[in-house]
Short mmCIF file of C-alpha atoms in Angstrom, two decimals:
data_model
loop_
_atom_site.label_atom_id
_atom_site.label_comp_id
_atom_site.label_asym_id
_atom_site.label_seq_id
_atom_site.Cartn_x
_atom_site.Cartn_y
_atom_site.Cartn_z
CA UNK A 1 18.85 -15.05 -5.15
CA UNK A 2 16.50 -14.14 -2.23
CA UNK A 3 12.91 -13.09 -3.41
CA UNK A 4 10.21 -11.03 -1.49
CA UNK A 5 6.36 -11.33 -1.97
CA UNK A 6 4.61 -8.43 -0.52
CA UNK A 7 0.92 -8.01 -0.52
CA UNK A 8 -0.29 -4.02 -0.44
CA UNK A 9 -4.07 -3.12 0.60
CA UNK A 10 -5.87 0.04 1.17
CA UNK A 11 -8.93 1.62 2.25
CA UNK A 12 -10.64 -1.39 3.88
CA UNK A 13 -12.71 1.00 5.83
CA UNK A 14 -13.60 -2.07 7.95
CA UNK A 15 -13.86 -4.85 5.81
CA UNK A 16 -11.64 -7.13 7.51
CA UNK A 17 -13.62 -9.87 5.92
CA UNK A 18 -11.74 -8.88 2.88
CA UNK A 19 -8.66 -8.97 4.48
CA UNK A 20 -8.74 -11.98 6.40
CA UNK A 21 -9.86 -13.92 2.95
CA UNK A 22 -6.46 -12.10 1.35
CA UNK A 23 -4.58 -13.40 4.55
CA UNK A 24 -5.23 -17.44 4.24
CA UNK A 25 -4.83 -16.51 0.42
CA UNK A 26 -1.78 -15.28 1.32
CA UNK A 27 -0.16 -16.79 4.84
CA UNK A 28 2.12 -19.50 2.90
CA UNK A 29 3.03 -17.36 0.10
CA UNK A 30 3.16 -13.79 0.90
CA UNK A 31 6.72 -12.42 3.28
CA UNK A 32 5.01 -9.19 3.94
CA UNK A 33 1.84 -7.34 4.35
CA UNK A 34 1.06 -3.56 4.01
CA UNK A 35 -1.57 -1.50 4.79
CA UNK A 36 -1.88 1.83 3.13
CA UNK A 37 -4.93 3.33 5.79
CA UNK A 38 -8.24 4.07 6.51
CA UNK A 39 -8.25 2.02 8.52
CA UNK A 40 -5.40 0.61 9.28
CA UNK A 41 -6.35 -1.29 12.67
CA UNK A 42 -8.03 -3.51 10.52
CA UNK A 43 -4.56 -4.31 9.72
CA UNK A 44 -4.76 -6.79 12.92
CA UNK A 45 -6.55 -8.88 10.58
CA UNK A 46 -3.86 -9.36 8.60
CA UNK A 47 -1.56 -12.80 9.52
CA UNK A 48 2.15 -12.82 10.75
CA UNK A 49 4.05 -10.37 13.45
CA UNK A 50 4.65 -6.78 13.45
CA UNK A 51 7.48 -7.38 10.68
CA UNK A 52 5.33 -9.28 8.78
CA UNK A 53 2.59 -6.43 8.72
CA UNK A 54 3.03 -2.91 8.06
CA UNK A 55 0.42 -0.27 7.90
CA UNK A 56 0.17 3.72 7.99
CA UNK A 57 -2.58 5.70 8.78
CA UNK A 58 -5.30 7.44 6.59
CA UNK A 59 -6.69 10.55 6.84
CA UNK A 60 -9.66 9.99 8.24
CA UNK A 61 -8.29 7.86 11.13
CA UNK A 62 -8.04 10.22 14.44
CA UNK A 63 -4.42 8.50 14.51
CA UNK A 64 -3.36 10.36 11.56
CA UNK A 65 -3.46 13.73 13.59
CA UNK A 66 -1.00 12.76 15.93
CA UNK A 67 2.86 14.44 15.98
CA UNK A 68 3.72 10.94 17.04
CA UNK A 69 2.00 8.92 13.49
CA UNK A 70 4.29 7.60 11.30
CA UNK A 71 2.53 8.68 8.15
CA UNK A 72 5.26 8.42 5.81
CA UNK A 73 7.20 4.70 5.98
CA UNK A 74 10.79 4.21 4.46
CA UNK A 75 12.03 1.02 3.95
CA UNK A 76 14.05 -1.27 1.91
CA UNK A 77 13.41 -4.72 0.51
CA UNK A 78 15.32 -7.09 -2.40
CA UNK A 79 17.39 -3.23 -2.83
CA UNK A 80 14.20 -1.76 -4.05
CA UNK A 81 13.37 1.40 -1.92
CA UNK A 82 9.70 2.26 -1.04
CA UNK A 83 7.56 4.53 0.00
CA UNK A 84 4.66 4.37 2.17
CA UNK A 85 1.90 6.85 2.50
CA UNK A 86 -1.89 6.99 2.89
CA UNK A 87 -1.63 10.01 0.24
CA UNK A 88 0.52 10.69 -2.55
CA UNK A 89 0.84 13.93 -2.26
CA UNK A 90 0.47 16.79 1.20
CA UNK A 91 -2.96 16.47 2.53
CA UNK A 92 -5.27 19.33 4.63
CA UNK A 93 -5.41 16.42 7.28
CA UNK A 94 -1.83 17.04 7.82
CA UNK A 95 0.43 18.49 10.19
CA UNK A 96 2.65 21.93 9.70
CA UNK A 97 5.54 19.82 9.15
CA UNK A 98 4.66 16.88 7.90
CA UNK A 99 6.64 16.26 4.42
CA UNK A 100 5.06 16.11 1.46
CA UNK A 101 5.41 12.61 -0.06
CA UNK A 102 6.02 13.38 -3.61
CA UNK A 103 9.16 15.56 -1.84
CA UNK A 104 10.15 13.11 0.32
CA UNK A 105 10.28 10.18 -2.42
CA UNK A 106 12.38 12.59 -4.82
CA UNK A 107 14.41 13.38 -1.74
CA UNK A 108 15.12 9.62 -0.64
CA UNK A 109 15.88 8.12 -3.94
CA UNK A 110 12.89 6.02 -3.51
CA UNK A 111 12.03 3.69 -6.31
CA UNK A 112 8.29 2.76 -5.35
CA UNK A 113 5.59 4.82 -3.67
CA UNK A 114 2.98 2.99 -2.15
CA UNK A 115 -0.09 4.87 -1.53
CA UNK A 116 -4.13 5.06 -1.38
CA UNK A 117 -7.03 7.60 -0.67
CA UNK A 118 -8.11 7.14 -4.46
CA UNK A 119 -9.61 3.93 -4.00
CA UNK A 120 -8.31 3.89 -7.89
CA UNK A 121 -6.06 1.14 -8.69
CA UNK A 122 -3.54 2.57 -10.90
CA UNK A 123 0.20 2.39 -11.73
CA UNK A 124 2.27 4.84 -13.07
CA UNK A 125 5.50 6.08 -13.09
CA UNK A 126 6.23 9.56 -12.17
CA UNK A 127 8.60 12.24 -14.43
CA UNK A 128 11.50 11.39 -11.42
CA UNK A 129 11.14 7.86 -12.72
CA UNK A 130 9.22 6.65 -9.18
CA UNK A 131 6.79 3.84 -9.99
CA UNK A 132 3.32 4.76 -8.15
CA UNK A 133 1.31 2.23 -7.14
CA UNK A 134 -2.43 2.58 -5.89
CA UNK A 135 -3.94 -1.14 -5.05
CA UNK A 136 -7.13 0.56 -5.06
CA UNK A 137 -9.67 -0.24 -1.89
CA UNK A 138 -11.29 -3.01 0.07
CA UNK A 139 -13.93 -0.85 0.89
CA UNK A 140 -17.34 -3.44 0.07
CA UNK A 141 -18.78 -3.10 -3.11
CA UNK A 142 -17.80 -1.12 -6.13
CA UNK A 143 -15.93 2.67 -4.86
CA UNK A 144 -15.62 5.15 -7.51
CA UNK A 145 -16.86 2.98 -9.81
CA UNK A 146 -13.81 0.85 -9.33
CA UNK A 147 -14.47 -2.93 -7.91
CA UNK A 148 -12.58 -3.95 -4.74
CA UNK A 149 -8.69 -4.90 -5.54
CA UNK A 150 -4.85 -5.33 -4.07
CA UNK A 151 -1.95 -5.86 -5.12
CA UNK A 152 0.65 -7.96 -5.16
CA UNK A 153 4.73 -7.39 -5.25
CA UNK A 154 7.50 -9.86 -6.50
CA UNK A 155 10.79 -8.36 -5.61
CA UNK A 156 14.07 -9.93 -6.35
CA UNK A 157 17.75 -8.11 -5.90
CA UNK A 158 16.58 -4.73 -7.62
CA UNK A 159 13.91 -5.82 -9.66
CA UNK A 160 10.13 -5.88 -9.41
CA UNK A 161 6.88 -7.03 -11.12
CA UNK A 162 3.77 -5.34 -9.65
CA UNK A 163 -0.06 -6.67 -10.54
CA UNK A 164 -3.16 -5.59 -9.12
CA UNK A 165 -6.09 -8.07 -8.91
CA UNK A 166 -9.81 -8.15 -8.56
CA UNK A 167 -10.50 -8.99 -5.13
CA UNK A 168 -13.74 -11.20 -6.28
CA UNK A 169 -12.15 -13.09 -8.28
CA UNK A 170 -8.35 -12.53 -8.75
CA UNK A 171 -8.42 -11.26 -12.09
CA UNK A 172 -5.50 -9.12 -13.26
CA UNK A 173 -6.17 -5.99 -13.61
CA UNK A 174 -2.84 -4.04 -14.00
CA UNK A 175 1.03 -5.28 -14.48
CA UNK A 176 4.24 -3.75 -14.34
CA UNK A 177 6.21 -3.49 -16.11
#
């Protein structure tokens, strides 16, 4: 049965330090990365191609006020439909017409939603039954009172475990289910 490792990050707000450390961590192990904005150049950080790395825009970027951003990613992996957004719900940064993500998942029979801003890592699972998954930030230091953290997907043929880890020192800090 094919299986899928996919590292999710947010709100580096330039620490590509942070990302290049989860990167090596990462190169052998992980099959894809995501970046959930502000800033998600620092994305190029990141190792592998453009299908190995994915990353949306966050509000603060001036990217994110373009018609042409792709704000909201759909996409498919092990059958487990996801999600991604910068916010997890409509913004004031966005554009008349931009759909709000809690509308769009419902709409899309999405299973995960991927998302930041919060720099709170948290997972939940919505009343539609959508698991919500904040990895938190990467921004340096402690953010909200929250250290830095990411987190880490194992997908096989519709099934997934999420954790979210410590960035200092890899401790778990969340798990689902």
């Amino acid at each position: 049965m094919k299986t899928k490792k996919i590292v999710v990050v947010s709100d580096s707000h330039g620490n590509t330090q942070a990302l290049a450390k989860l990167g090596k961590q990462f190169a052998a192990k992980a099959d894809l990365f995501i970046h959930l904005g502000d800033d998600s150049l620092d994305a190029k950080a990141l190792p592998g191609s453009k299908e190995q790395v994915i990353a949306v825009p966050g509000v603060f970027e001036n990217s994110y006020n373009s018609p042409k951003a792709r704000k909201r990613v759909l996409c498919e992996y092990c059958g487990v439909k996801f999600l991604l957004t910068h916010t997890p719900r409509k913004h004031g940064n966005d554009l008349p017409g931009d759909p709000s993500p809690e509308e769009l998942a419902k709409n899309t029979n999405t299973d995960v939603m991927l998302y930041g801003h919060t720099h709170i890592p948290k997972i939940d699972v919505s009343p539609d039954g959508i698991v919500l998954i904040n990895p938190g930030h990467l921004k340096i230091g402690d953010d909200r009172g929250k250290p830095m953290s990411y987190a880490v997907l194992d997908l096989a043929q519709d099934k997934f475990e999420a954790k979210i880890y410590k960035f200092e020192d890899d401790t778990l800090l969340i798990k689902y289910p």
